[in-house]
Tab-separated table of C-alpha atoms (C1' of nucleotides) and ligand atoms in Angstrom:
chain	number	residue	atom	x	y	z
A	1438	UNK	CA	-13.779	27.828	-11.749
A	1439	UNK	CA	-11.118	26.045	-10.039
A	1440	UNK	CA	-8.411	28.186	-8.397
A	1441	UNK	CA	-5.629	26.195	-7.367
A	1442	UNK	CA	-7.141	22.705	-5.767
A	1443	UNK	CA	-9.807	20.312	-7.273
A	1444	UNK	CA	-13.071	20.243	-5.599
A	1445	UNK	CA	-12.095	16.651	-4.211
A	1446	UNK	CA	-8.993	18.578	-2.462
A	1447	UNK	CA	-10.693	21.717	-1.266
A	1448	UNK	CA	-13.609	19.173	0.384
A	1449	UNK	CA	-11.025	17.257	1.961
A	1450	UNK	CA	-9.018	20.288	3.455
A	1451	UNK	CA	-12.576	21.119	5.181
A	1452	UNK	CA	-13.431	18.326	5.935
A	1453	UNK	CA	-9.947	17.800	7.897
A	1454	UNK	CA	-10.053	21.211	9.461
A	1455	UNK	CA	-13.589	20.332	10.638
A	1456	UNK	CA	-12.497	17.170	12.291
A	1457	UNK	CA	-9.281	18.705	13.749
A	1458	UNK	CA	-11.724	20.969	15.600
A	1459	UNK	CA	-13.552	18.398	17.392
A	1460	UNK	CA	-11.981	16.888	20.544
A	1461	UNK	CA	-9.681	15.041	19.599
A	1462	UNK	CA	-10.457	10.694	19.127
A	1463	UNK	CA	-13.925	11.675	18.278
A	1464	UNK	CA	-15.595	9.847	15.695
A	1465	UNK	CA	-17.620	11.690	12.633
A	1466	UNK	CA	-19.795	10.119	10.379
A	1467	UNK	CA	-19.480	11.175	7.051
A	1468	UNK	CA	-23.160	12.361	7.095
A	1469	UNK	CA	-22.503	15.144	9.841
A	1470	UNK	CA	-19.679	16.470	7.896
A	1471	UNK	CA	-21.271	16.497	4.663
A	1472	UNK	CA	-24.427	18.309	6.520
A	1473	UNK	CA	-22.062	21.153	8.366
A	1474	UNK	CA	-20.095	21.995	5.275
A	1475	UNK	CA	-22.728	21.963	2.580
A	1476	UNK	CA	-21.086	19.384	0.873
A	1477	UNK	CA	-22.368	16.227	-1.395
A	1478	UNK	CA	-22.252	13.016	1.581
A	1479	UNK	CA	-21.030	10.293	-0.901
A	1480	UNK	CA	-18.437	12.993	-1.993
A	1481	UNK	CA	-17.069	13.722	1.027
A	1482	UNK	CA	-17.082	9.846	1.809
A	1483	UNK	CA	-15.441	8.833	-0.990
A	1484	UNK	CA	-12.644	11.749	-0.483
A	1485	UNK	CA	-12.570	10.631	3.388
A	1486	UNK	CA	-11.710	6.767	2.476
A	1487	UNK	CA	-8.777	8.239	-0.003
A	1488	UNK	CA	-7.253	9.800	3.156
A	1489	UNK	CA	-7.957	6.702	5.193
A	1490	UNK	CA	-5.855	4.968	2.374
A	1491	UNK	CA	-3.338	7.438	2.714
A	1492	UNK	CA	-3.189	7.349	6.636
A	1493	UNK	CA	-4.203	11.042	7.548
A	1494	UNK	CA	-7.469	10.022	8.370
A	1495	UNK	CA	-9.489	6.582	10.214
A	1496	UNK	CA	-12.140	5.074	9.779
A	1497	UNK	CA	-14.510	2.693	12.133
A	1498	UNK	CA	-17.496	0.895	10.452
A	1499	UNK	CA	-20.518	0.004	11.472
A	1500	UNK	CA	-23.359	1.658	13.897
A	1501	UNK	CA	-21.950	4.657	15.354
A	1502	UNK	CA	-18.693	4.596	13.286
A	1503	UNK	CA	-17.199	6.999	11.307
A	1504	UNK	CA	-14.445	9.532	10.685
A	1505	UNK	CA	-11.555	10.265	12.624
A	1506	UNK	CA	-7.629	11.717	12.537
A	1507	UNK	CA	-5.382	8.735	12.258
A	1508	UNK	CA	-2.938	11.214	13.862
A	1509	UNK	CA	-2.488	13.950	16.438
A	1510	UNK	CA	-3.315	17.048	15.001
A	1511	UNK	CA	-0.035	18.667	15.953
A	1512	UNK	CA	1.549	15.617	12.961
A	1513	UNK	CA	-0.622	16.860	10.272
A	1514	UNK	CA	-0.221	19.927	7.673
A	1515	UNK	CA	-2.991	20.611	5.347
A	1516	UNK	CA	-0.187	20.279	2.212
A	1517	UNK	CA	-0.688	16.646	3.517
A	1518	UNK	CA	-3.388	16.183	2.530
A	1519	UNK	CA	-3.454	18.542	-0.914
A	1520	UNK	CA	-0.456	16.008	-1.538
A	1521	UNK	CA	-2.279	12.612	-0.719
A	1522	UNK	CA	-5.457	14.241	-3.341
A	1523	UNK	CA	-4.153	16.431	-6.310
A	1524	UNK	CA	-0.371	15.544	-5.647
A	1525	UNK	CA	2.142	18.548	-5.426
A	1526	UNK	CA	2.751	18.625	-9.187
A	1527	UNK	CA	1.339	22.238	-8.966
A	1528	UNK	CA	3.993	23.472	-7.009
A	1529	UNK	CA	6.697	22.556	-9.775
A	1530	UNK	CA	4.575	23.950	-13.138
A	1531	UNK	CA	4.099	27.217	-14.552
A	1532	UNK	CA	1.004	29.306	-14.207
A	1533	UNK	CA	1.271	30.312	-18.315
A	1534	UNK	CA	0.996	26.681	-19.083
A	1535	UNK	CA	4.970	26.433	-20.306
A	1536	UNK	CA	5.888	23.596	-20.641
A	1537	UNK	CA	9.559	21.391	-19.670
A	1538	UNK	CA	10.169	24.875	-16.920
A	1539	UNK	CA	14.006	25.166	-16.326
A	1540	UNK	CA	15.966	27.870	-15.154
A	1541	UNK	CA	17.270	28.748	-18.454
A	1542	UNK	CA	14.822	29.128	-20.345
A	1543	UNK	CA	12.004	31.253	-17.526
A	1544	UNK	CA	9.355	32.355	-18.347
A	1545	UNK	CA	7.630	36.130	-18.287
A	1546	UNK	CA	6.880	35.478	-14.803
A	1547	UNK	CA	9.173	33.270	-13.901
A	1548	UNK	CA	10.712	35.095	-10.792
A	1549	UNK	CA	7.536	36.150	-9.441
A	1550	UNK	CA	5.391	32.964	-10.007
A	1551	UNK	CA	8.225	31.275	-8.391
A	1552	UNK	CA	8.087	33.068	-5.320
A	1553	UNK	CA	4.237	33.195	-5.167
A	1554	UNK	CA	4.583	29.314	-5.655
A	1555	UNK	CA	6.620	28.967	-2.530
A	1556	UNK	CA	4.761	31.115	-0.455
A	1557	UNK	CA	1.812	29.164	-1.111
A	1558	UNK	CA	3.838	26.182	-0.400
A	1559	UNK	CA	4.992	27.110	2.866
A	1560	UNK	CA	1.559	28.722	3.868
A	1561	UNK	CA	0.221	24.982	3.413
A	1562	UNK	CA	3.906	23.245	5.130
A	1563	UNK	CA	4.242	25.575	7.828
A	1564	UNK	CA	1.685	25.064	10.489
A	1565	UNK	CA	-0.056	22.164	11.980
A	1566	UNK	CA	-3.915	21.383	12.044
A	1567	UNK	CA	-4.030	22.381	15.609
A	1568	UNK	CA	-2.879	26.253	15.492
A	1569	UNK	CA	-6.272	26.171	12.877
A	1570	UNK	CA	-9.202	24.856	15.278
A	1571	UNK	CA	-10.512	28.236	16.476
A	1572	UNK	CA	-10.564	29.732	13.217
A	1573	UNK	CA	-12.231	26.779	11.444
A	1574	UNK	CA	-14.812	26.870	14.441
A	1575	UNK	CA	-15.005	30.750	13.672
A	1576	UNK	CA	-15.542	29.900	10.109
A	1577	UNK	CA	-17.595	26.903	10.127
A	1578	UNK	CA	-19.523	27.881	13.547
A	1579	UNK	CA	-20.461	25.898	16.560
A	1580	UNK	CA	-18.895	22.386	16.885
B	752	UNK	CA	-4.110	19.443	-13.480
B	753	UNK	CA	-5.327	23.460	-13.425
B	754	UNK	CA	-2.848	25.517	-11.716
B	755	UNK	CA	-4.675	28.696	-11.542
B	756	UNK	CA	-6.045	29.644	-15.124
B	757	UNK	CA	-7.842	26.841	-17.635
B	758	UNK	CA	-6.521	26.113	-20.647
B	759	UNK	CA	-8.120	28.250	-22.589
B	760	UNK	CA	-6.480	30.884	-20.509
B	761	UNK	CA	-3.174	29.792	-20.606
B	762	UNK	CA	-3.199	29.009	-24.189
B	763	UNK	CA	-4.821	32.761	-24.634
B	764	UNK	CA	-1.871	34.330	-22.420
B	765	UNK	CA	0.816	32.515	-24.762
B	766	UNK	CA	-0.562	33.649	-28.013
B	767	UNK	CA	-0.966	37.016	-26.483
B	768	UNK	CA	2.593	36.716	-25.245
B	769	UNK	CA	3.926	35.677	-28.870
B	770	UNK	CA	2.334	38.118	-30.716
B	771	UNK	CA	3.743	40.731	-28.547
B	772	UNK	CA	7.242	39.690	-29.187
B	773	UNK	CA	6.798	39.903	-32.638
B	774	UNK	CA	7.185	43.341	-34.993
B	775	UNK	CA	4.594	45.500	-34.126
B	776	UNK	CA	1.691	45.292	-36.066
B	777	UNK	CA	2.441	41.788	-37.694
B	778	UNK	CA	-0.242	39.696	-38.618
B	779	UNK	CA	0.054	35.869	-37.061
B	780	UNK	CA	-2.038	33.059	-39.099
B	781	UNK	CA	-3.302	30.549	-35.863
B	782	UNK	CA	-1.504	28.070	-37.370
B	783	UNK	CA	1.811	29.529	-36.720
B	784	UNK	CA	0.947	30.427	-33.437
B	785	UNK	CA	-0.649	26.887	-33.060
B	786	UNK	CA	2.912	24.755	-33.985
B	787	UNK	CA	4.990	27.178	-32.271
B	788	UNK	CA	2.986	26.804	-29.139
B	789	UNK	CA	2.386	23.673	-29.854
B	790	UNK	CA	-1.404	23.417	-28.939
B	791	UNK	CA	-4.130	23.036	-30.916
B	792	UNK	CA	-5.004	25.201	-33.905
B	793	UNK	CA	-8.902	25.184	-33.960
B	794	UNK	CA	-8.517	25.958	-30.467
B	795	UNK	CA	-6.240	28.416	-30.279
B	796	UNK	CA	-8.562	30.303	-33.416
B	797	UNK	CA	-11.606	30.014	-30.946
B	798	UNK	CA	-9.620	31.587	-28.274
B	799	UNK	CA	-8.386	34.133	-30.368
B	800	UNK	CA	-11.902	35.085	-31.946
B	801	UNK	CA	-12.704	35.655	-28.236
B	802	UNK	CA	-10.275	38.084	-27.720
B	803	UNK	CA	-10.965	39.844	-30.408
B	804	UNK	CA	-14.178	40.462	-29.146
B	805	UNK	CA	-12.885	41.244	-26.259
B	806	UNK	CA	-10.791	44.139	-28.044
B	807	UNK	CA	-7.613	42.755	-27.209
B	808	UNK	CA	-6.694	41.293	-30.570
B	809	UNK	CA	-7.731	42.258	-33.848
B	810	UNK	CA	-7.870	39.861	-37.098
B	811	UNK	CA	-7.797	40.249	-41.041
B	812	UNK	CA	-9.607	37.437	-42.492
B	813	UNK	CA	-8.585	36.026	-46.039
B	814	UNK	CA	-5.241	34.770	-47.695
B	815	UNK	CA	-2.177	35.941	-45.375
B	816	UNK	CA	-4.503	36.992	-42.839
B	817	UNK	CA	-4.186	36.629	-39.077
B	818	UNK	CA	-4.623	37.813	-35.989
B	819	UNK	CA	-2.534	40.915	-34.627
B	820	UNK	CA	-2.573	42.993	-30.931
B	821	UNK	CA	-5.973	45.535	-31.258
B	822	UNK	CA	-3.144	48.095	-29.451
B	823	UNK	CA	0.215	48.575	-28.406
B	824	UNK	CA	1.851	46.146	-26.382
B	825	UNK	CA	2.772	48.972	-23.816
B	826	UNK	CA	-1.136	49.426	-23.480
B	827	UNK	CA	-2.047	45.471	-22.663
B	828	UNK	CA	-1.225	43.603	-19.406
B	829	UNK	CA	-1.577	40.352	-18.794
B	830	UNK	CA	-4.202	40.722	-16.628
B	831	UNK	CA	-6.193	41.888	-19.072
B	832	UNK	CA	-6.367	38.683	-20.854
B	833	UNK	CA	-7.306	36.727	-17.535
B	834	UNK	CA	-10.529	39.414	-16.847
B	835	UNK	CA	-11.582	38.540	-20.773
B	836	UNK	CA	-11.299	34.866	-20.375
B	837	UNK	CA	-11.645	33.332	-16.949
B	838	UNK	CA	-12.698	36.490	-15.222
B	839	UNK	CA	-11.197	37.841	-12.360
B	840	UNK	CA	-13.126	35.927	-9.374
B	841	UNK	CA	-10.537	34.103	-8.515
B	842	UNK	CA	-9.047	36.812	-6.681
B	843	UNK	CA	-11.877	37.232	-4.566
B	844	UNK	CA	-12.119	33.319	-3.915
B	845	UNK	CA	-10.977	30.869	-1.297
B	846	UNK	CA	-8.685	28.606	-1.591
B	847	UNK	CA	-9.872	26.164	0.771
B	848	UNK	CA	-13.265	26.365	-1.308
B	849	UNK	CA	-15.523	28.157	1.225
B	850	UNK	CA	-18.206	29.816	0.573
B	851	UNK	CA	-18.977	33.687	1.359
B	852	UNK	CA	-15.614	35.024	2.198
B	853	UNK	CA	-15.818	38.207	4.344
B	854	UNK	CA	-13.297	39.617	6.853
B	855	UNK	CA	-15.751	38.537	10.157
B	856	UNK	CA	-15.378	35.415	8.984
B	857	UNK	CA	-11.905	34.962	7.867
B	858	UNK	CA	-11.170	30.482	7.202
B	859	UNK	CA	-7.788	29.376	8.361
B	860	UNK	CA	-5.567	30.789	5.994
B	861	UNK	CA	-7.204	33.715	5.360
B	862	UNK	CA	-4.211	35.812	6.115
B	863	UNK	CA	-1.727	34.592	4.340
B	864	UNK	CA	-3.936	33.579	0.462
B	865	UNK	CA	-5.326	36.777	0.983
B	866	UNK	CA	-1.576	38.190	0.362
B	867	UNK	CA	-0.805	35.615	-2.026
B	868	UNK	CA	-3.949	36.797	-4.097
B	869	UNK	CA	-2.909	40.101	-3.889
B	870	UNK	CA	0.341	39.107	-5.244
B	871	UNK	CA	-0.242	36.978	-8.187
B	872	UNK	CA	-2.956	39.987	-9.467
B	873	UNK	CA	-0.206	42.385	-8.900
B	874	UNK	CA	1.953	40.206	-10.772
B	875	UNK	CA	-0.244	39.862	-13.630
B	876	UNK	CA	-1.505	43.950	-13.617
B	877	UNK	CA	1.543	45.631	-12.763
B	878	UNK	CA	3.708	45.050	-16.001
B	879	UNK	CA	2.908	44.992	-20.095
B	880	UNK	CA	3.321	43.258	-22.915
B	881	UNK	CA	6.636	45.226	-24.417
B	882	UNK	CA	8.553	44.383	-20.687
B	883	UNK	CA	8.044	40.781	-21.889
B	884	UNK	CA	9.616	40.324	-25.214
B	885	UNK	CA	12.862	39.088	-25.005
B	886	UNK	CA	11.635	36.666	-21.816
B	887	UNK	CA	9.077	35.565	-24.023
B	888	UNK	CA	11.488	34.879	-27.582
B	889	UNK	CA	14.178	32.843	-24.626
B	890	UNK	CA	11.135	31.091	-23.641
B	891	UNK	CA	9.618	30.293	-26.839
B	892	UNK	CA	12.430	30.188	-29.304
B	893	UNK	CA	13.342	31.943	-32.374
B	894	UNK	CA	10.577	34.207	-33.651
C	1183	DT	C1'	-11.118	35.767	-62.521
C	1184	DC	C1'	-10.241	32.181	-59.573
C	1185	DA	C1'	-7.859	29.164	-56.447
C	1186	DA	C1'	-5.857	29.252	-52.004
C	1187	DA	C1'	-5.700	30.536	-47.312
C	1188	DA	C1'	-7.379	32.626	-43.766
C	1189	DA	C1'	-11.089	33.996	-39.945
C	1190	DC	C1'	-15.543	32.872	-38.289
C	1191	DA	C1'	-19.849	30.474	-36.619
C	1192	DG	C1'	-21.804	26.813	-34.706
C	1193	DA	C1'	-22.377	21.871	-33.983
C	1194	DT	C1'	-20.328	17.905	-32.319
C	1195	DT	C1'	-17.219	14.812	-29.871
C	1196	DA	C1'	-13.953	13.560	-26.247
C	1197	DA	C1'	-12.101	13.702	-21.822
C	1198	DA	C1'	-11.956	14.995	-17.196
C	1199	DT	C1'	-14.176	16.225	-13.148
C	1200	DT	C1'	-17.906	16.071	-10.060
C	1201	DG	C1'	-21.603	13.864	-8.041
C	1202	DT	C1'	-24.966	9.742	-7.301
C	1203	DC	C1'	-26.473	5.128	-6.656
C	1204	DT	C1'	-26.480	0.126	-5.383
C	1205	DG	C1'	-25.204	-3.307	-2.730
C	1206	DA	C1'	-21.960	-5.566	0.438
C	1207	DT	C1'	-19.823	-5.664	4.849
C	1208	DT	C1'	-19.264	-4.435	9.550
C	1209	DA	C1'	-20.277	-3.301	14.266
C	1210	DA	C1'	-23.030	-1.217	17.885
C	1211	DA	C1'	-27.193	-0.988	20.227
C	1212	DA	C1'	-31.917	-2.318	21.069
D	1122	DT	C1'	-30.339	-11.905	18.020
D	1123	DT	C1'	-31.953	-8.607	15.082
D	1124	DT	C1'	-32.220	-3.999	13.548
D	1125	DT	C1'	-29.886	-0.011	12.448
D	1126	DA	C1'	-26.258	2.941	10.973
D	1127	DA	C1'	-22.073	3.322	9.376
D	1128	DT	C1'	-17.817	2.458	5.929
D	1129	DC	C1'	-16.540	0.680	1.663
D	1130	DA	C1'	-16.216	-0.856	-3.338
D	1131	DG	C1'	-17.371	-0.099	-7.633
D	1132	DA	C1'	-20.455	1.148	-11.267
D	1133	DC	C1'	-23.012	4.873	-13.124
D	1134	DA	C1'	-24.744	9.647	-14.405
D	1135	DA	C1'	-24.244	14.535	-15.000
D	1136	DT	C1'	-21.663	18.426	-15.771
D	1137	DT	C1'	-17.917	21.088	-17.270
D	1138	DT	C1'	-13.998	21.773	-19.935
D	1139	DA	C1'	-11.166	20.751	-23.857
D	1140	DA	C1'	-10.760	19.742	-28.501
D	1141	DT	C1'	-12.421	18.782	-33.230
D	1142	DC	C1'	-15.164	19.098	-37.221
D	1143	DT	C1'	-18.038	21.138	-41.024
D	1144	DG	C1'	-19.081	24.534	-43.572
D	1145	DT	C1'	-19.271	29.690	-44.823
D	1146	DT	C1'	-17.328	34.015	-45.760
D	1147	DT	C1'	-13.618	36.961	-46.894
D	1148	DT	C1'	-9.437	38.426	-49.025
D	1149	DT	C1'	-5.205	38.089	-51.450
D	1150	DG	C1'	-2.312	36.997	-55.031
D	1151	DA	C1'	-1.337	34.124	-59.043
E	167	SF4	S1	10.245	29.252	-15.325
E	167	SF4	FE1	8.582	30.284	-16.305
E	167	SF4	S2	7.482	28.645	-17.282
E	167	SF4	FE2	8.671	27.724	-15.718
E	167	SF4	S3	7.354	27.720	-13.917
E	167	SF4	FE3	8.610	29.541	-13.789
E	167	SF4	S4	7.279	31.034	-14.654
E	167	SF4	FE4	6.458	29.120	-15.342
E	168	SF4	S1	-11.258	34.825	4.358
E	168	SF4	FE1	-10.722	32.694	4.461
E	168	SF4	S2	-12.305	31.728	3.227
E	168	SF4	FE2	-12.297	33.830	2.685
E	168	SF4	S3	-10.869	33.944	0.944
E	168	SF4	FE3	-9.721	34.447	2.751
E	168	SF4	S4	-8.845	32.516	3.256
E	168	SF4	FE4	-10.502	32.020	1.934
DNA sequence: TCAAAAACAGATTAAATTGTCTGATTAAAA
DNA sequence: TTTTAATCAGACAATTTAATCTGTTTTTGA
């Protein structure tokens, strides 16, 4: 059951928050994430070089490599990186399914599912990875 | 791309949503339903029969039979159709994908989704059928 | 009575999403 | 210099969701 973001987005949030609440510059293989979040390794790899190829994240090979933020946490919003994964289509379509939405012809819900739809945007736009690191340390647990 | 609800769901809340802006009582063959919504008819018959189960819908089998609301629009809210077809976890899921949500341990946005969630099931519980009608005929056309 | 049109049941296929594997490349450390 | 541990690329497998098909039953109306 998906409720907004695809798995591959919803990984890479966590895996984003976890790495904004490391000291900053510090490398994370892909295995350590995978381990602390409960999440598939290869997944979470895979989803780590798509933000690498989308410059919210960096990457250094070999022994001792890994993960890092290709920018200061204080630059990145997590609709960053739900746009650089699923895209922000969702934030333009209709939670009925509707098709070709247009201000003339709303919806049922169209005033409320339009609001809800901002919120949600803004919750994502608002704040920056860094107001998050104690509460994803709170969440996750020691780092 | 799912925005909240799968297909099935969606496709259930527009039939539900057409019937109700028809005469009262009407019966609705799923293939009228299916080219006015423009999805697919088998489907939209499967999704039907499960609402029927569900008690939401009734159906008359046979020539010029159809499907029909089970009760009065003013008795049916669109919530109702989510519980009987995707359920109604999402509103007690995260949307960052994290497992065992509880207040001790609230993730990042906990806050904020948490209100959102509240929202979008007020949204959905707080209004029925009959308050949609005319929305619904603007929306989907003559009827 | 009988042909047509509908729901209904259940199997099957198709497509999308999620997850895994293999091997190549790279770089640090022993 | 060689081993080890990592990203990375791309194919593959499994699962879930979406859609279709096949056939049966039921009912109406010609
Ligand atoms: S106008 Fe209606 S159909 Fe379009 S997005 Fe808003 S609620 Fe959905
Ligand atoms: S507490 Fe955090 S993890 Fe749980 S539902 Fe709320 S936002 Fe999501």
């Amino acid at each position: 059951m998906t409720v907004i973001f695809s798995k591959k987005c919803e990984y890479g949030l966590q895996a984003v928050l976890y790495m904004a609440a490391k000291e900053s510059g510090c490398v994370c293989p892909s295995e350590e994430i995978a381990r602390k979040l409960k999440i598939p390794k290869e997944f979470v790899s895979k989803i780590l070089q798509n933000l690498t190829d989308s410059g919210i994240v960096d990457s250094k090979k070999g022994k001792s490599g890994g993960f890092m933020l290709a920018k200061d946490p204080s630059k990145i919003r997590l609709i960053d990186i739900v746009a650089a994964i699923d895209g922000l289509d969702i934030f333009n379509s209709c939670v009925l399914g509707f098709p070709s939405c247009s201000p003339d012809k709303p919806c049922p819900v169209h005033h409320n599912w339009g609001e809800l739809r901002s919120k949600a945007y803004e919750m994502l736009a608002s704040e920056t990875l860094d107001k998050f690191k104690e509460k994803t340390i709170n969440k996750i647990g020691k780092i």
